[in-house]
Coordinates of C-alpha atoms in Angstrom, one line a residue:
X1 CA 27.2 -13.0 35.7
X2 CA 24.0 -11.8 37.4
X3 CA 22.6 -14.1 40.1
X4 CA 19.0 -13.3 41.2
X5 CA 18.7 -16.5 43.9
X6 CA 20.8 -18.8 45.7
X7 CA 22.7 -22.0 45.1
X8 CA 21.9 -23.7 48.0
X9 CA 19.7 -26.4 46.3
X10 CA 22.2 -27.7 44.4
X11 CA 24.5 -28.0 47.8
X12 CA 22.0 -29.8 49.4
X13 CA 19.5 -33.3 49.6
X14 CA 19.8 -35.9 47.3
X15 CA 16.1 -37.1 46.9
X16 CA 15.8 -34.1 44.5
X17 CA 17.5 -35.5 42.0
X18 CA 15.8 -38.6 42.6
X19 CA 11.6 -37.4 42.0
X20 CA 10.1 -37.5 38.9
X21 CA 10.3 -34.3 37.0
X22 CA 7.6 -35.1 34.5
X23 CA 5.4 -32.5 36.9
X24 CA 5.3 -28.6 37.2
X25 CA 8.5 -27.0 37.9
X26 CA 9.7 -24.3 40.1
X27 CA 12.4 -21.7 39.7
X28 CA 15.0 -21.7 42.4
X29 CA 17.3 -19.9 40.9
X30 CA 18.5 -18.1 37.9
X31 CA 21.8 -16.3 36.3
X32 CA 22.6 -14.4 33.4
X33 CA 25.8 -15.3 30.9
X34 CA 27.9 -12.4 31.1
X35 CA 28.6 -10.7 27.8
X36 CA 32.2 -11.4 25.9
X37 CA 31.7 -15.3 27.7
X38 CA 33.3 -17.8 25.3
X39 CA 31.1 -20.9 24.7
X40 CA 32.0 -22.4 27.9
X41 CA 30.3 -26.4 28.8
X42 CA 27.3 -25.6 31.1
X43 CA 28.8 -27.7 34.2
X44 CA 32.0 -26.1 33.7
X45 CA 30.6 -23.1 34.1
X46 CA 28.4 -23.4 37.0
X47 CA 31.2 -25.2 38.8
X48 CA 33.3 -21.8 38.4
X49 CA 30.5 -19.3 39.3
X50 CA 29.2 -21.8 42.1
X51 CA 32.4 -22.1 44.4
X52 CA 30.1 -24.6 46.9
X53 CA 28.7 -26.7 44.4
X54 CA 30.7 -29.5 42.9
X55 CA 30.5 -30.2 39.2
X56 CA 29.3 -33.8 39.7
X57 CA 26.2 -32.2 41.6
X58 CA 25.5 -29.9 38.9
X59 CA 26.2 -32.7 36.2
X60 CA 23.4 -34.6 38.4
X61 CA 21.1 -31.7 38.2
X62 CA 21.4 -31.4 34.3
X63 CA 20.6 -35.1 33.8
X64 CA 17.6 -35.0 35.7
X65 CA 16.6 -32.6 33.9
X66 CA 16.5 -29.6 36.3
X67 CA 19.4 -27.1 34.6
X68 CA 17.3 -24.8 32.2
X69 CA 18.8 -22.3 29.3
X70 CA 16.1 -20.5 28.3
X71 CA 12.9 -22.8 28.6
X72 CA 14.6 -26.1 27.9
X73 CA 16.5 -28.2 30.1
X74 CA 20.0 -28.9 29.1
X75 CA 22.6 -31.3 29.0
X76 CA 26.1 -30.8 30.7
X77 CA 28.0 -30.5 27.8
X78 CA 25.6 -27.9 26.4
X79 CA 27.5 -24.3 25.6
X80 CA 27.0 -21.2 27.8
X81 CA 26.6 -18.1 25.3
X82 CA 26.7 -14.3 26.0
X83 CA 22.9 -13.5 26.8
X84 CA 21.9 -17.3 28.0
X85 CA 19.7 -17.1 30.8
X86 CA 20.6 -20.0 32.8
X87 CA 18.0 -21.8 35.8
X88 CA 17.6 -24.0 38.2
X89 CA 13.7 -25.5 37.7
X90 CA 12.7 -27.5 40.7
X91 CA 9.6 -30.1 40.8
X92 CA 8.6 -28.3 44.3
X93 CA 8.5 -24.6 45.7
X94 CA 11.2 -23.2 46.9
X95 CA 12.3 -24.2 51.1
X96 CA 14.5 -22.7 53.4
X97 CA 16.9 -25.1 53.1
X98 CA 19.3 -23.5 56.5
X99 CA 19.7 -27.1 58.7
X100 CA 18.6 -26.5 62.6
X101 CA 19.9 -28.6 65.4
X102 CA 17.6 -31.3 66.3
X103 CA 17.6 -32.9 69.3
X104 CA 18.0 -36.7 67.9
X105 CA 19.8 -39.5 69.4
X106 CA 22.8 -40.6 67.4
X107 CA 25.1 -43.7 68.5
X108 CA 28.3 -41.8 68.3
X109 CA 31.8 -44.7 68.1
X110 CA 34.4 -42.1 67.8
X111 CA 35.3 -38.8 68.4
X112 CA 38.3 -36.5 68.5
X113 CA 38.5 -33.1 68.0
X114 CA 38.8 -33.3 63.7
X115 CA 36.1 -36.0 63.4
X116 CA 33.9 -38.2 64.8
X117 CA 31.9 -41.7 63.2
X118 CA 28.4 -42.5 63.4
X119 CA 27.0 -45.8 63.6
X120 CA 23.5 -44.4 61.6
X121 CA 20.4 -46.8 62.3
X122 CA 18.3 -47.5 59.3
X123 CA 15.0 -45.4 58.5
X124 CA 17.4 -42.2 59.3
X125 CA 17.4 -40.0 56.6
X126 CA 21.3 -38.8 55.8
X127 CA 20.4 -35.4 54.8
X128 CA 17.3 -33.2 54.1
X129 CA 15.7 -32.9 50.9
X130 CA 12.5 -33.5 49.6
X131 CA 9.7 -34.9 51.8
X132 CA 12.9 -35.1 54.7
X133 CA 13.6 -31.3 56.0
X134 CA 13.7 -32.4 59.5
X135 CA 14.9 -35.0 61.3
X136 CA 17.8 -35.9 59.6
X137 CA 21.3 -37.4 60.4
X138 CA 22.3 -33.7 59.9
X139 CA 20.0 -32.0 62.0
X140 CA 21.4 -34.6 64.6
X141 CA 24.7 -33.6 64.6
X142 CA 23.8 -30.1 64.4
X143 CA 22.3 -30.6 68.3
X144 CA 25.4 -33.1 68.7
X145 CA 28.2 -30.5 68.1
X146 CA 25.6 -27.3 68.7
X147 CA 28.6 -25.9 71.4
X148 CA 31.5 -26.4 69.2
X149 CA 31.9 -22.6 68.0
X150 CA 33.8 -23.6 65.1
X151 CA 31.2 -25.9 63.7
X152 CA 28.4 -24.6 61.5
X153 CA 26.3 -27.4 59.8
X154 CA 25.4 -25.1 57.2
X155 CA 29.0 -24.8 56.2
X156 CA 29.8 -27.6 53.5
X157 CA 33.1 -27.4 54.0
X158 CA 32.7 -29.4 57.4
X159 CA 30.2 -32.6 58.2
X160 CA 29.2 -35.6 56.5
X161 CA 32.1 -36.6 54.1
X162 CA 29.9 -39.4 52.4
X163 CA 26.4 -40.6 53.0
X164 CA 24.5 -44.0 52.7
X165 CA 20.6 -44.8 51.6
X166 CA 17.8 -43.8 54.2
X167 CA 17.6 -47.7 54.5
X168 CA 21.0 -48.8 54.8
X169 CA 22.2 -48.9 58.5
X170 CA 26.0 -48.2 59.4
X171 CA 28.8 -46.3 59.6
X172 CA 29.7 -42.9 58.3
X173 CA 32.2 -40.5 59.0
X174 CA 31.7 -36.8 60.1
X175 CA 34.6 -34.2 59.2
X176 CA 34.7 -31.1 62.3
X177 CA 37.1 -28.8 60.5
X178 CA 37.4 -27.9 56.9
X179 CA 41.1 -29.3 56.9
X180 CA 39.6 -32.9 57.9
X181 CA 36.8 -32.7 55.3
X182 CA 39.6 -32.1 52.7
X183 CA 41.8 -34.8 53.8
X184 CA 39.3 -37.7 54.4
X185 CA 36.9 -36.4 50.8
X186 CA 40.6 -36.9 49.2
X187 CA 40.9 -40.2 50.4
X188 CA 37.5 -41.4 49.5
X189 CA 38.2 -39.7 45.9
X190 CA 41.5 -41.6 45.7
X191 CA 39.7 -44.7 46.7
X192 CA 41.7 -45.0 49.9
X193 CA 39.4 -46.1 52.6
X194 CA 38.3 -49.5 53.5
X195 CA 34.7 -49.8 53.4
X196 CA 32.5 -53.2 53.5
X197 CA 29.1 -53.9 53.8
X198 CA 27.1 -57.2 54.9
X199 CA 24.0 -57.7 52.6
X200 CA 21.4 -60.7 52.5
X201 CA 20.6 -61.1 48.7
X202 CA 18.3 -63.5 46.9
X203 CA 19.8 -66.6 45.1
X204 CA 22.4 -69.4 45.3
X205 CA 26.0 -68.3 44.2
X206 CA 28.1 -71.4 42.9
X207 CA 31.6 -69.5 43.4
X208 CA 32.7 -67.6 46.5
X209 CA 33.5 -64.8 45.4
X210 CA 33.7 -62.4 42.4
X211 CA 34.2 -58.9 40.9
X212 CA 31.2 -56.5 39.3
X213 CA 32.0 -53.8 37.3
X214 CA 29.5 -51.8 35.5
X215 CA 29.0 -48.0 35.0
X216 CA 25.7 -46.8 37.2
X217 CA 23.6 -43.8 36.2
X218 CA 20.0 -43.4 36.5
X219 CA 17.5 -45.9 35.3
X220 CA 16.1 -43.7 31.9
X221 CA 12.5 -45.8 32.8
X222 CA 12.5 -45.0 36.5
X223 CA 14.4 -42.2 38.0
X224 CA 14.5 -43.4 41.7
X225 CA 16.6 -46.1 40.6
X226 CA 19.8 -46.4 39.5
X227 CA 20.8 -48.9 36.2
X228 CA 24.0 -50.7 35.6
X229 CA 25.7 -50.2 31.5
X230 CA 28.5 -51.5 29.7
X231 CA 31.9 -50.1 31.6
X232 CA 33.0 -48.7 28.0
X233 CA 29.9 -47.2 27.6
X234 CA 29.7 -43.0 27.7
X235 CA 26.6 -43.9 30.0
X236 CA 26.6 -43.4 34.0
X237 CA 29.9 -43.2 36.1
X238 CA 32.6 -46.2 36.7
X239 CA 32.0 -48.3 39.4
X240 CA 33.6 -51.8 40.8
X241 CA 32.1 -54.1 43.6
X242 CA 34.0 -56.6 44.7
X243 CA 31.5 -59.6 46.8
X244 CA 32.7 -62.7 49.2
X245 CA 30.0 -65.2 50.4
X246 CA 29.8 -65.1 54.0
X247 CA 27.0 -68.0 54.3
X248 CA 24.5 -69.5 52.1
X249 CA 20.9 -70.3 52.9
X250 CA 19.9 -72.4 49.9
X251 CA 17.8 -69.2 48.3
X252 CA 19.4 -66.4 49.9
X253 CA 23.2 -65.7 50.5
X254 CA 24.7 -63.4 52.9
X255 CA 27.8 -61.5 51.0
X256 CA 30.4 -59.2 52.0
X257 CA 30.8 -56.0 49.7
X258 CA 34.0 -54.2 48.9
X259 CA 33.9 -51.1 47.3
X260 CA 36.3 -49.5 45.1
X261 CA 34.0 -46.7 43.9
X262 CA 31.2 -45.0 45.8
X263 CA 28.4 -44.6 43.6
X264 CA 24.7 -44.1 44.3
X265 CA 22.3 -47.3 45.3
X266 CA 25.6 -49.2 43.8
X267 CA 25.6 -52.3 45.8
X268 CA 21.9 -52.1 45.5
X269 CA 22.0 -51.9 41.1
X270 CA 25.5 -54.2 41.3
X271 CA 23.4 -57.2 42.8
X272 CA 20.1 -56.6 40.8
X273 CA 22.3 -56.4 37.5
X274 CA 24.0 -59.8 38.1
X275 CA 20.2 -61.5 39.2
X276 CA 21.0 -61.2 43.1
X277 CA 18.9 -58.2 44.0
X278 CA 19.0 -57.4 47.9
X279 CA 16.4 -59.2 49.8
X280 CA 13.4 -57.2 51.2
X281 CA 14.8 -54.0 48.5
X282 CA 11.4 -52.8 47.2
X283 CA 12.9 -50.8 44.7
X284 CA 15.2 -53.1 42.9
X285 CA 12.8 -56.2 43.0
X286 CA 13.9 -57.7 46.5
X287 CA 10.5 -57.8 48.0
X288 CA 9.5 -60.4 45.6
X289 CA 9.9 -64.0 46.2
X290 CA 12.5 -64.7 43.6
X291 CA 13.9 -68.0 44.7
X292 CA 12.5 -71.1 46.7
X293 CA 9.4 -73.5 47.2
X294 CA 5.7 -72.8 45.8
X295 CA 4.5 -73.9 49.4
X296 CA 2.3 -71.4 51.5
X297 CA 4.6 -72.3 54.3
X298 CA 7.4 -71.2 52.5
X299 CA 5.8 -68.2 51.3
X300 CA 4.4 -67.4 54.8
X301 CA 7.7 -67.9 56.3
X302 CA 9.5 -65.2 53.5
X303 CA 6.8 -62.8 54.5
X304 CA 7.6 -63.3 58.1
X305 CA 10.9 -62.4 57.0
X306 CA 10.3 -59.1 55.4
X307 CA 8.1 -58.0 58.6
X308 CA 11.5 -58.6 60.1
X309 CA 13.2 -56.7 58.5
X310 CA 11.3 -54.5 56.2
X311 CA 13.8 -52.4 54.3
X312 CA 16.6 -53.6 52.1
X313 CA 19.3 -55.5 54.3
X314 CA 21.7 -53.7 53.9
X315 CA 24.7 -52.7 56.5
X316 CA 27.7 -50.7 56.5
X317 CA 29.9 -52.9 58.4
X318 CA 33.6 -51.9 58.5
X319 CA 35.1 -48.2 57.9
X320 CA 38.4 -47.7 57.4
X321 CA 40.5 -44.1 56.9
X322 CA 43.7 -42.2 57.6
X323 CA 43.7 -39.8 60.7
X324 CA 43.8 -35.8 58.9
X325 CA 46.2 -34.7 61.4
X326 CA 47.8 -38.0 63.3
X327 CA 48.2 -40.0 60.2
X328 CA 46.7 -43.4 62.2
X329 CA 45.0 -45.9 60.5
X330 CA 41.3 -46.0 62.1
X331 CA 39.4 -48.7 61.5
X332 CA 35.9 -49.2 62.9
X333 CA 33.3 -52.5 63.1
X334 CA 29.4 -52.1 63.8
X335 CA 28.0 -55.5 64.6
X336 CA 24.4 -56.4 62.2
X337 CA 21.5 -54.3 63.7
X338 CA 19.0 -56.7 65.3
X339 CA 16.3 -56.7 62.4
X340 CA 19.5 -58.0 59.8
X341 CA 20.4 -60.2 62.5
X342 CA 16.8 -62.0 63.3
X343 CA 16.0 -62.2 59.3
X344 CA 19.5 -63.9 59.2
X345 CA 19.0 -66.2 62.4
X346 CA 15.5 -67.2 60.6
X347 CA 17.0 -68.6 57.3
X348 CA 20.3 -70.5 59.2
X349 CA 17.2 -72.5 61.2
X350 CA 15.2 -72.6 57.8
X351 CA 17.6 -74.3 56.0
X352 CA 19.0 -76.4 59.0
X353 CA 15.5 -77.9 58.6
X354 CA 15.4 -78.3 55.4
X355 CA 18.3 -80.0 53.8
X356 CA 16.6 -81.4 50.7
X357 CA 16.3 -78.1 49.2
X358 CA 16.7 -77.7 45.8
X359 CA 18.6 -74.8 45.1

């Protein structure tokens, strides 16, 4: 195999995978199919010649349409042959994708010398990609451990272990050695952590609590969202949400979620596929006003809301992992940021006042 560029964009960002490719594209990198290769699937392949890139990354890349043979983009099961001239077509110019250390605040709940956990505020950016090369949560923990010797952010064997929407505010977990990456990525692959989120959604649930399973891969009419299909469909990956109603405010309800997977926006697509989307979440429908009074006091008093609070409410509440080295269960609570917490104070006195709502 002949490589002529680097890998790097395939390591790093999200929101690349995200932008609408029907646009001019940019070569990032490119590689040429050995001869005597056996017809090999593309992702397969990649993942063998690309030691820092995982094959779900490069199986993202192919659906959105970025993994060129030739002149075409290709799927992930497409079949490397001897001669195939495979690239990496991005919708912007190549960037020097090497993360700095930034000087950014970062409330910081726990730290040892393996790991620490960050309670991440919402409007942070988790990690730089398109339209976000600076001022990241990486950058910030670049500055944060910039005289541990052992720690280089550019490294992804080390740092961020799992990652949560620019909008979402709560906890995440950051891995110092390669040894703790391994051990706490295994556990979140083995779907042993504890994680639960608080979210304020639209509409009235009649049970307490339920179960939402649904495969999530990217909406086909609107690639920054994600779509929910059939669990036994070949569509998307598996996913399972478990919900608990925490308090209900007549046309909002303020849930607990549980997950069992870790997918992309998958609260966020779980609640919009069963009619709940997250209130004040643009992109799924949530800055509508799906439930309530035709009143311009009520409709004055939902805008006031989402000037609150004007991202999705969303909150990574509880996190909950194995120590790498000590074996302790560590388990970690971040109270409701105060925009969550004022939206939610508004709709308890709301509906106190009015108790002859129809839900």
């Amino acid at each position: 195999m002949r490589m002529m560029n680097s890998e790097d964009e395939l390591i790093y960002g999200e929101a690349e995978l995200e932008e609408d490719d029907a646009q001019t594209l940019y070569e990032h990198f490119r590689m040429e199919v050995d001869r005597g290769q056996e017809p090999l699937r593309i992702d397969r392949y990649l993942a063998d010649h690309l030691p820092h890139v995982t094959r779900n990354r490069i199986q993202q890349a192919a659906d959105a349409g970025f993994i060129h043979v030739g002149n075409r983009p290709v799927k992930s099961n497409y079949k490397v042959r001897p001669g195939d001239v495979v690239t990496l077509m991005m919708d912007r110019p190549h960037y020097d994708t090497t993360i700095e250390p930034e000087d950014i605040p970062i409330d910081v709940v726990y730290e040892d010398d393996q790991l620490m956990v960050i309670n991440k505020e919402a409007g942070m950016v988790v990690h730089p990609g398109v339209g976000n090369f600076h001022g990241t949560l990486v950058n910030a923990i670049a500055w944060h451990l910039r005289e541990l010797p052992t720690y280089d952010p550019n490294d992804p064997s080390v740092g961020l272990v799992h990652r949560i929407d620019k909008d979402t505010s709560g906890l995440l977990v950051v891995a110092k050695t390669p040894e703790a990456k391994t051990h706490l990525g295994k556990q979140f692959f083995d779907h042993d952590t504890h994680r639960t989120y608080n979210a304020l959604v639209w509409g009235h649930f009649t049970e307490d609590e339920g179960r939402i399973e649904g495969n999530i891969g990217r909406d086909p009419r609107d690639r920054q969202r994600m779509a929910v299909f059939a669990p036994d469909s070949e569509v998307g990956k598996p996913a399972v949400t478990h919900w608990r109603v925490m308090e209900r405010y007549g046309y909002t309800t303020l849930v607990e979620c549980r997950l069992e997977t870790g997918r992309t926006h998958q609260i966020r697509a779980h609640m919009k596929h069963i009619g709940h989307p997250l209130f004040c979440d643009e992109r799924y429908g949530g800055t509508e006003i799906l439930r309530g009074e035709r009143s311009s006091t009520y409709k004055a008093f939902v805008q006031n809301c989402f000037k609150l609070c004007p991202r999705q409410m969303l909150h990574a509440r509880t996190l909950g992992f194995v120590h790498p080295v000590t074996g302790q269960q560590m388990d970690f609570t971040s109270e409701l940021p105060a925009d969550m917490a004022a939206v939610i104070d508004k709709w308890r006195i709301y509906i106190k006042g009015n108790t002859n709502n129809t839900l």
